[in-house]
Amino acid sequence: METRIDLSIPLDDFEFDELETFLSSLEDDQSIMNISEFDGFVTALVSGPEAVSPSEWLPVVWGGRQQPPVLESADDLERISALMMRHMNTTSVTLMDDPDAFDPWFMENDVKGTTYLVVDDWCIGYMKGVMLRPEAWRLDDPATMDLMSPIPLFTTGEGWDLLEQLADRHIEYLQNQVAPAARSLHEHWLGRRDTFHPPGGHLLH
């Protein structure tokens, strides 16, 4: 009997925790290691100039392997895959229909009672999505890189070295520009890219 999974429903807190537990269990350093990185990754996938099929982006999640990690059962893998596709689908719908409601899943770090925003993982995930189509994203075009700023800044050693020289208020300003940059990039490519077709309303197994 076929199982029909509605891909139009956003993940709830329990499902986000379930996906986070799975991602954090991946042992490869090149894999998508947490929900923030995955959120950035799929945001780039649904925002870019060309559609990228699951057969191409799923191996990035696994850390470059063509085969998914071994789980206890095929049902477990189907469950995780459905969670990922649902989040990708609802991210696309939000950016298309209500971009102002788009809210990236950034991390937080508590230090001596003070909570600091951490955007690095999200930005790393975003750039992993971009690098699946670097030529199509026109990374050699200063105008594109201006739109993308400051996302790459939080992904490289050179960028982190620069950030260390800035005052906290300047770093906070740049962090707060990441979400607007993502919205602007989605809008920029919206009329230029191959039409991105989010997964259909149901996934058949």
mmCIF file of C-alpha atoms in Angstrom:
data_model
loop_
_atom_site.group_PDB
_atom_site.id
_atom_site.type_symbol
_atom_site.label_atom_id
_atom_site.label_comp_id
_atom_site.label_asym_id
_atom_site.label_seq_id
_atom_site.Cartn_x
_atom_site.Cartn_y
_atom_site.Cartn_z
ATOM 1 C CA MET A 1 0.000 0.000 0.000
ATOM 2 C CA GLU A 2 1.339 3.425 -0.936
ATOM 3 C CA THR A 3 1.968 5.985 1.782
ATOM 4 C CA ARG A 4 0.997 9.530 0.868
ATOM 5 C CA ILE A 5 2.917 12.251 2.678
ATOM 6 C CA ASP A 6 1.705 15.818 2.494
ATOM 7 C CA LEU A 7 4.725 17.969 1.634
ATOM 8 C CA SER A 8 2.920 21.269 2.061
ATOM 9 C CA ILE A 9 2.876 21.198 5.884
ATOM 10 C CA PRO A 10 5.733 23.045 7.653
ATOM 11 C CA LEU A 11 7.761 21.013 10.114
ATOM 12 C CA ASP A 12 6.721 21.345 13.736
ATOM 13 C CA ASP A 13 9.194 21.647 16.626
ATOM 14 C CA PHE A 14 9.279 17.882 17.192
ATOM 15 C CA GLU A 15 10.055 17.242 13.527
ATOM 16 C CA PHE A 16 12.779 19.892 13.483
ATOM 17 C CA ASP A 17 14.338 18.158 16.501
ATOM 18 C CA GLU A 18 14.046 14.817 14.706
ATOM 19 C CA LEU A 19 15.807 16.165 11.625
ATOM 20 C CA GLU A 20 18.434 17.909 13.771
ATOM 21 C CA THR A 21 19.170 14.632 15.594
ATOM 22 C CA PHE A 22 19.641 12.849 12.291
ATOM 23 C CA LEU A 23 21.914 15.521 10.808
ATOM 24 C CA SER A 24 24.060 15.733 13.939
ATOM 25 C CA SER A 25 24.548 11.959 13.776
ATOM 26 C CA LEU A 26 26.272 12.132 10.374
ATOM 27 C CA GLU A 27 29.931 11.387 10.927
ATOM 28 C CA ASP A 28 31.405 12.927 7.791
ATOM 29 C CA ASP A 29 32.851 16.413 8.345
ATOM 30 C CA GLN A 30 31.698 17.380 4.833
ATOM 31 C CA SER A 31 28.058 16.532 5.519
ATOM 32 C CA ILE A 32 25.270 18.943 6.413
ATOM 33 C CA MET A 33 25.719 18.788 10.166
ATOM 34 C CA ASN A 34 22.757 20.632 11.703
ATOM 35 C CA ILE A 35 19.368 22.144 10.945
ATOM 36 C CA SER A 36 20.782 25.660 10.545
ATOM 37 C CA GLU A 37 23.213 24.521 7.861
ATOM 38 C CA PHE A 38 20.462 22.524 6.158
ATOM 39 C CA ASP A 39 18.138 25.533 6.223
ATOM 40 C CA GLY A 40 20.778 27.683 4.513
ATOM 41 C CA PHE A 41 21.465 24.898 2.013
ATOM 42 C CA VAL A 42 17.862 24.465 0.869
ATOM 43 C CA THR A 43 17.333 28.246 0.842
ATOM 44 C CA ALA A 44 20.073 28.514 -1.774
ATOM 45 C CA LEU A 45 18.654 25.576 -3.724
ATOM 46 C CA VAL A 46 15.210 27.138 -4.058
ATOM 47 C CA SER A 47 16.639 30.613 -4.711
ATOM 48 C CA GLY A 48 19.247 29.996 -7.374
ATOM 49 C CA PRO A 49 19.274 30.377 -11.156
ATOM 50 C CA GLU A 50 18.877 26.673 -11.910
ATOM 51 C CA ALA A 51 16.879 23.852 -10.408
ATOM 52 C CA VAL A 52 18.938 21.140 -8.689
ATOM 53 C CA SER A 53 17.486 17.638 -8.449
ATOM 54 C CA PRO A 54 17.451 15.658 -5.184
ATOM 55 C CA SER A 55 19.753 13.087 -6.780
ATOM 56 C CA GLU A 56 22.388 15.827 -6.918
ATOM 57 C CA TRP A 57 21.858 17.661 -3.636
ATOM 58 C CA LEU A 58 21.148 14.721 -1.347
ATOM 59 C CA PRO A 59 24.740 13.414 -1.650
ATOM 60 C CA VAL A 60 25.878 16.809 -0.328
ATOM 61 C CA VAL A 61 23.773 16.196 2.770
ATOM 62 C CA TRP A 62 25.422 12.797 3.178
ATOM 63 C CA GLY A 63 28.882 14.363 2.899
ATOM 64 C CA GLY A 64 29.603 13.646 -0.761
ATOM 65 C CA ARG A 65 28.578 10.004 -0.717
ATOM 66 C CA GLN A 66 26.169 8.761 -3.365
ATOM 67 C CA GLN A 67 24.506 6.423 -0.888
ATOM 68 C CA PRO A 68 22.631 7.608 2.207
ATOM 69 C CA PRO A 69 23.770 6.545 5.670
ATOM 70 C CA VAL A 70 22.541 3.201 6.908
ATOM 71 C CA LEU A 71 19.530 3.604 9.175
ATOM 72 C CA GLU A 72 17.618 0.996 11.097
ATOM 73 C CA SER A 73 15.006 0.591 8.374
ATOM 74 C CA ALA A 74 13.976 1.851 4.966
ATOM 75 C CA ASP A 75 11.031 3.543 6.664
ATOM 76 C CA ASP A 76 13.456 5.647 8.722
ATOM 77 C CA LEU A 77 15.199 6.886 5.583
ATOM 78 C CA GLU A 78 11.865 7.647 3.924
ATOM 79 C CA ARG A 79 10.838 9.573 7.023
ATOM 80 C CA ILE A 80 14.006 11.693 7.037
ATOM 81 C CA SER A 81 13.798 12.279 3.289
ATOM 82 C CA ALA A 82 10.193 13.425 3.642
ATOM 83 C CA LEU A 83 11.152 15.855 6.424
ATOM 84 C CA MET A 84 13.891 17.348 4.257
ATOM 85 C CA MET A 85 11.627 17.674 1.220
ATOM 86 C CA ARG A 86 8.864 19.251 3.291
ATOM 87 C CA HIS A 87 11.224 21.862 4.690
ATOM 88 C CA MET A 88 12.615 22.603 1.241
ATOM 89 C CA ASN A 89 9.103 22.906 -0.156
ATOM 90 C CA THR A 90 7.790 25.218 2.557
ATOM 91 C CA THR A 91 10.927 27.378 2.354
ATOM 92 C CA SER A 92 10.284 27.839 -1.350
ATOM 93 C CA VAL A 93 6.622 28.674 -0.788
ATOM 94 C CA THR A 94 7.470 31.236 1.900
ATOM 95 C CA LEU A 95 10.038 32.984 -0.287
ATOM 96 C CA MET A 96 7.622 33.014 -3.219
ATOM 97 C CA ASP A 97 4.415 34.018 -1.456
ATOM 98 C CA ASP A 98 5.489 35.914 1.656
ATOM 99 C CA PRO A 99 9.225 36.731 1.595
ATOM 100 C CA ASP A 100 8.921 39.093 4.561
ATOM 101 C CA ALA A 101 7.956 36.057 6.660
ATOM 102 C CA PHE A 102 11.138 34.204 5.702
ATOM 103 C CA ASP A 103 13.067 33.637 8.934
ATOM 104 C CA PRO A 104 16.389 31.761 8.658
ATOM 105 C CA TRP A 105 17.199 29.141 11.267
ATOM 106 C CA PHE A 106 20.239 30.766 12.828
ATOM 107 C CA MET A 107 22.052 29.278 15.801
ATOM 108 C CA GLU A 108 22.543 30.945 19.178
ATOM 109 C CA ASN A 109 25.443 30.750 21.620
ATOM 110 C CA ASP A 110 25.109 31.592 25.313
ATOM 111 C CA VAL A 111 28.219 33.059 26.929
ATOM 112 C CA LYS A 112 28.033 34.049 30.600
ATOM 113 C CA GLY A 113 24.340 34.778 30.390
ATOM 114 C CA THR A 114 24.524 36.697 27.122
ATOM 115 C CA THR A 115 23.008 35.190 23.975
ATOM 116 C CA TYR A 116 24.890 35.742 20.734
ATOM 117 C CA LEU A 117 23.542 35.106 17.260
ATOM 118 C CA VAL A 118 25.536 32.614 15.166
ATOM 119 C CA VAL A 119 24.942 32.750 11.415
ATOM 120 C CA ASP A 120 28.049 30.855 10.284
ATOM 121 C CA ASP A 121 26.444 27.420 9.905
ATOM 122 C CA TRP A 122 23.521 28.840 7.939
ATOM 123 C CA CYS A 123 25.848 30.749 5.618
ATOM 124 C CA ILE A 124 28.063 27.686 5.114
ATOM 125 C CA GLY A 125 25.004 25.682 4.104
ATOM 126 C CA TYR A 126 23.878 28.433 1.740
ATOM 127 C CA MET A 127 27.236 28.524 -0.004
ATOM 128 C CA LYS A 128 27.240 24.728 -0.355
ATOM 129 C CA GLY A 129 24.003 25.118 -2.288
ATOM 130 C CA VAL A 130 25.465 27.929 -4.379
ATOM 131 C CA MET A 131 28.547 25.876 -5.238
ATOM 132 C CA LEU A 132 26.422 23.233 -6.910
ATOM 133 C CA ARG A 133 25.922 25.814 -9.693
ATOM 134 C CA PRO A 134 28.772 28.353 -9.333
ATOM 135 C CA GLU A 135 28.785 29.416 -12.976
ATOM 136 C CA ALA A 136 25.023 29.890 -13.094
ATOM 137 C CA TRP A 137 25.191 31.991 -9.918
ATOM 138 C CA ARG A 138 27.753 34.224 -11.714
ATOM 139 C CA LEU A 139 30.111 34.417 -8.783
ATOM 140 C CA ASP A 140 32.557 36.331 -10.988
ATOM 141 C CA ASP A 141 30.044 39.165 -11.346
ATOM 142 C CA PRO A 142 30.641 41.978 -8.810
ATOM 143 C CA ALA A 143 26.926 42.823 -8.877
ATOM 144 C CA THR A 144 26.013 39.285 -7.836
ATOM 145 C CA MET A 145 28.613 39.262 -5.082
ATOM 146 C CA ASP A 146 27.309 42.598 -3.855
ATOM 147 C CA LEU A 147 23.822 41.101 -3.562
ATOM 148 C CA MET A 148 25.240 38.069 -1.801
ATOM 149 C CA SER A 149 27.209 40.097 0.736
ATOM 150 C CA PRO A 150 27.726 39.379 3.590
ATOM 151 C CA ILE A 151 26.870 35.652 3.354
ATOM 152 C CA PRO A 152 30.323 34.461 2.118
ATOM 153 C CA LEU A 153 32.026 36.504 4.833
ATOM 154 C CA PHE A 154 30.844 34.031 7.490
ATOM 155 C CA THR A 155 32.094 30.943 5.639
ATOM 156 C CA THR A 156 35.860 31.279 5.163
ATOM 157 C CA GLY A 157 38.971 31.656 7.262
ATOM 158 C CA GLU A 158 39.728 34.943 5.544
ATOM 159 C CA GLY A 159 36.261 36.206 6.359
ATOM 160 C CA TRP A 160 36.476 35.128 10.004
ATOM 161 C CA ASP A 161 39.852 36.849 10.322
ATOM 162 C CA LEU A 162 38.262 40.053 9.086
ATOM 163 C CA LEU A 163 35.310 39.685 11.450
ATOM 164 C CA GLU A 164 37.673 39.314 14.409
ATOM 165 C CA GLN A 165 38.928 42.824 13.707
ATOM 166 C CA LEU A 166 35.441 44.348 13.901
ATOM 167 C CA ALA A 167 33.557 45.620 16.910
ATOM 168 C CA ASP A 168 30.651 43.499 18.138
ATOM 169 C CA ARG A 169 28.114 46.041 16.885
ATOM 170 C CA HIS A 170 29.557 45.839 13.376
ATOM 171 C CA ILE A 171 29.443 42.046 13.417
ATOM 172 C CA GLU A 172 25.841 42.181 14.620
ATOM 173 C CA TYR A 173 25.001 44.560 11.780
ATOM 174 C CA LEU A 174 26.474 42.165 9.214
ATOM 175 C CA GLN A 175 24.650 39.216 10.766
ATOM 176 C CA ASN A 176 21.385 41.112 10.489
ATOM 177 C CA GLN A 177 22.031 41.630 6.766
ATOM 178 C CA VAL A 178 22.124 37.894 5.996
ATOM 179 C CA ALA A 179 18.363 37.360 5.868
ATOM 180 C CA PRO A 180 17.721 40.451 3.684
ATOM 181 C CA ALA A 181 20.513 39.272 1.359
ATOM 182 C CA ALA A 182 18.836 35.877 1.019
ATOM 183 C CA ARG A 183 15.509 37.523 0.200
ATOM 184 C CA SER A 184 17.164 39.814 -2.353
ATOM 185 C CA LEU A 185 18.953 36.921 -4.053
ATOM 186 C CA HIS A 186 15.730 34.947 -4.343
ATOM 187 C CA GLU A 187 13.993 37.956 -5.877
ATOM 188 C CA HIS A 188 16.951 38.621 -8.177
ATOM 189 C CA TRP A 189 16.862 35.152 -9.709
ATOM 190 C CA LEU A 190 13.080 34.792 -9.651
ATOM 191 C CA GLY A 191 12.567 36.165 -13.151
ATOM 192 C CA ARG A 192 15.868 34.881 -14.522
ATOM 193 C CA ARG A 193 16.183 31.279 -13.434
ATOM 194 C CA ASP A 194 14.805 28.030 -14.711
ATOM 195 C CA THR A 195 11.433 27.653 -13.071
ATOM 196 C CA PHE A 196 11.872 25.880 -9.763
ATOM 197 C CA HIS A 197 9.119 23.368 -9.192
ATOM 198 C CA PRO A 198 8.765 22.558 -5.502
ATOM 199 C CA PRO A 199 7.870 18.968 -4.693
ATOM 200 C CA GLY A 200 4.255 18.201 -5.365
ATOM 201 C CA GLY A 201 1.616 18.115 -2.681
ATOM 202 C CA HIS A 202 2.244 14.458 -1.956
ATOM 203 C CA LEU A 203 5.202 12.139 -2.088
ATOM 204 C CA LEU A 204 4.521 8.566 -3.083
ATOM 205 C CA HIS A 205 6.503 5.679 -1.615
#
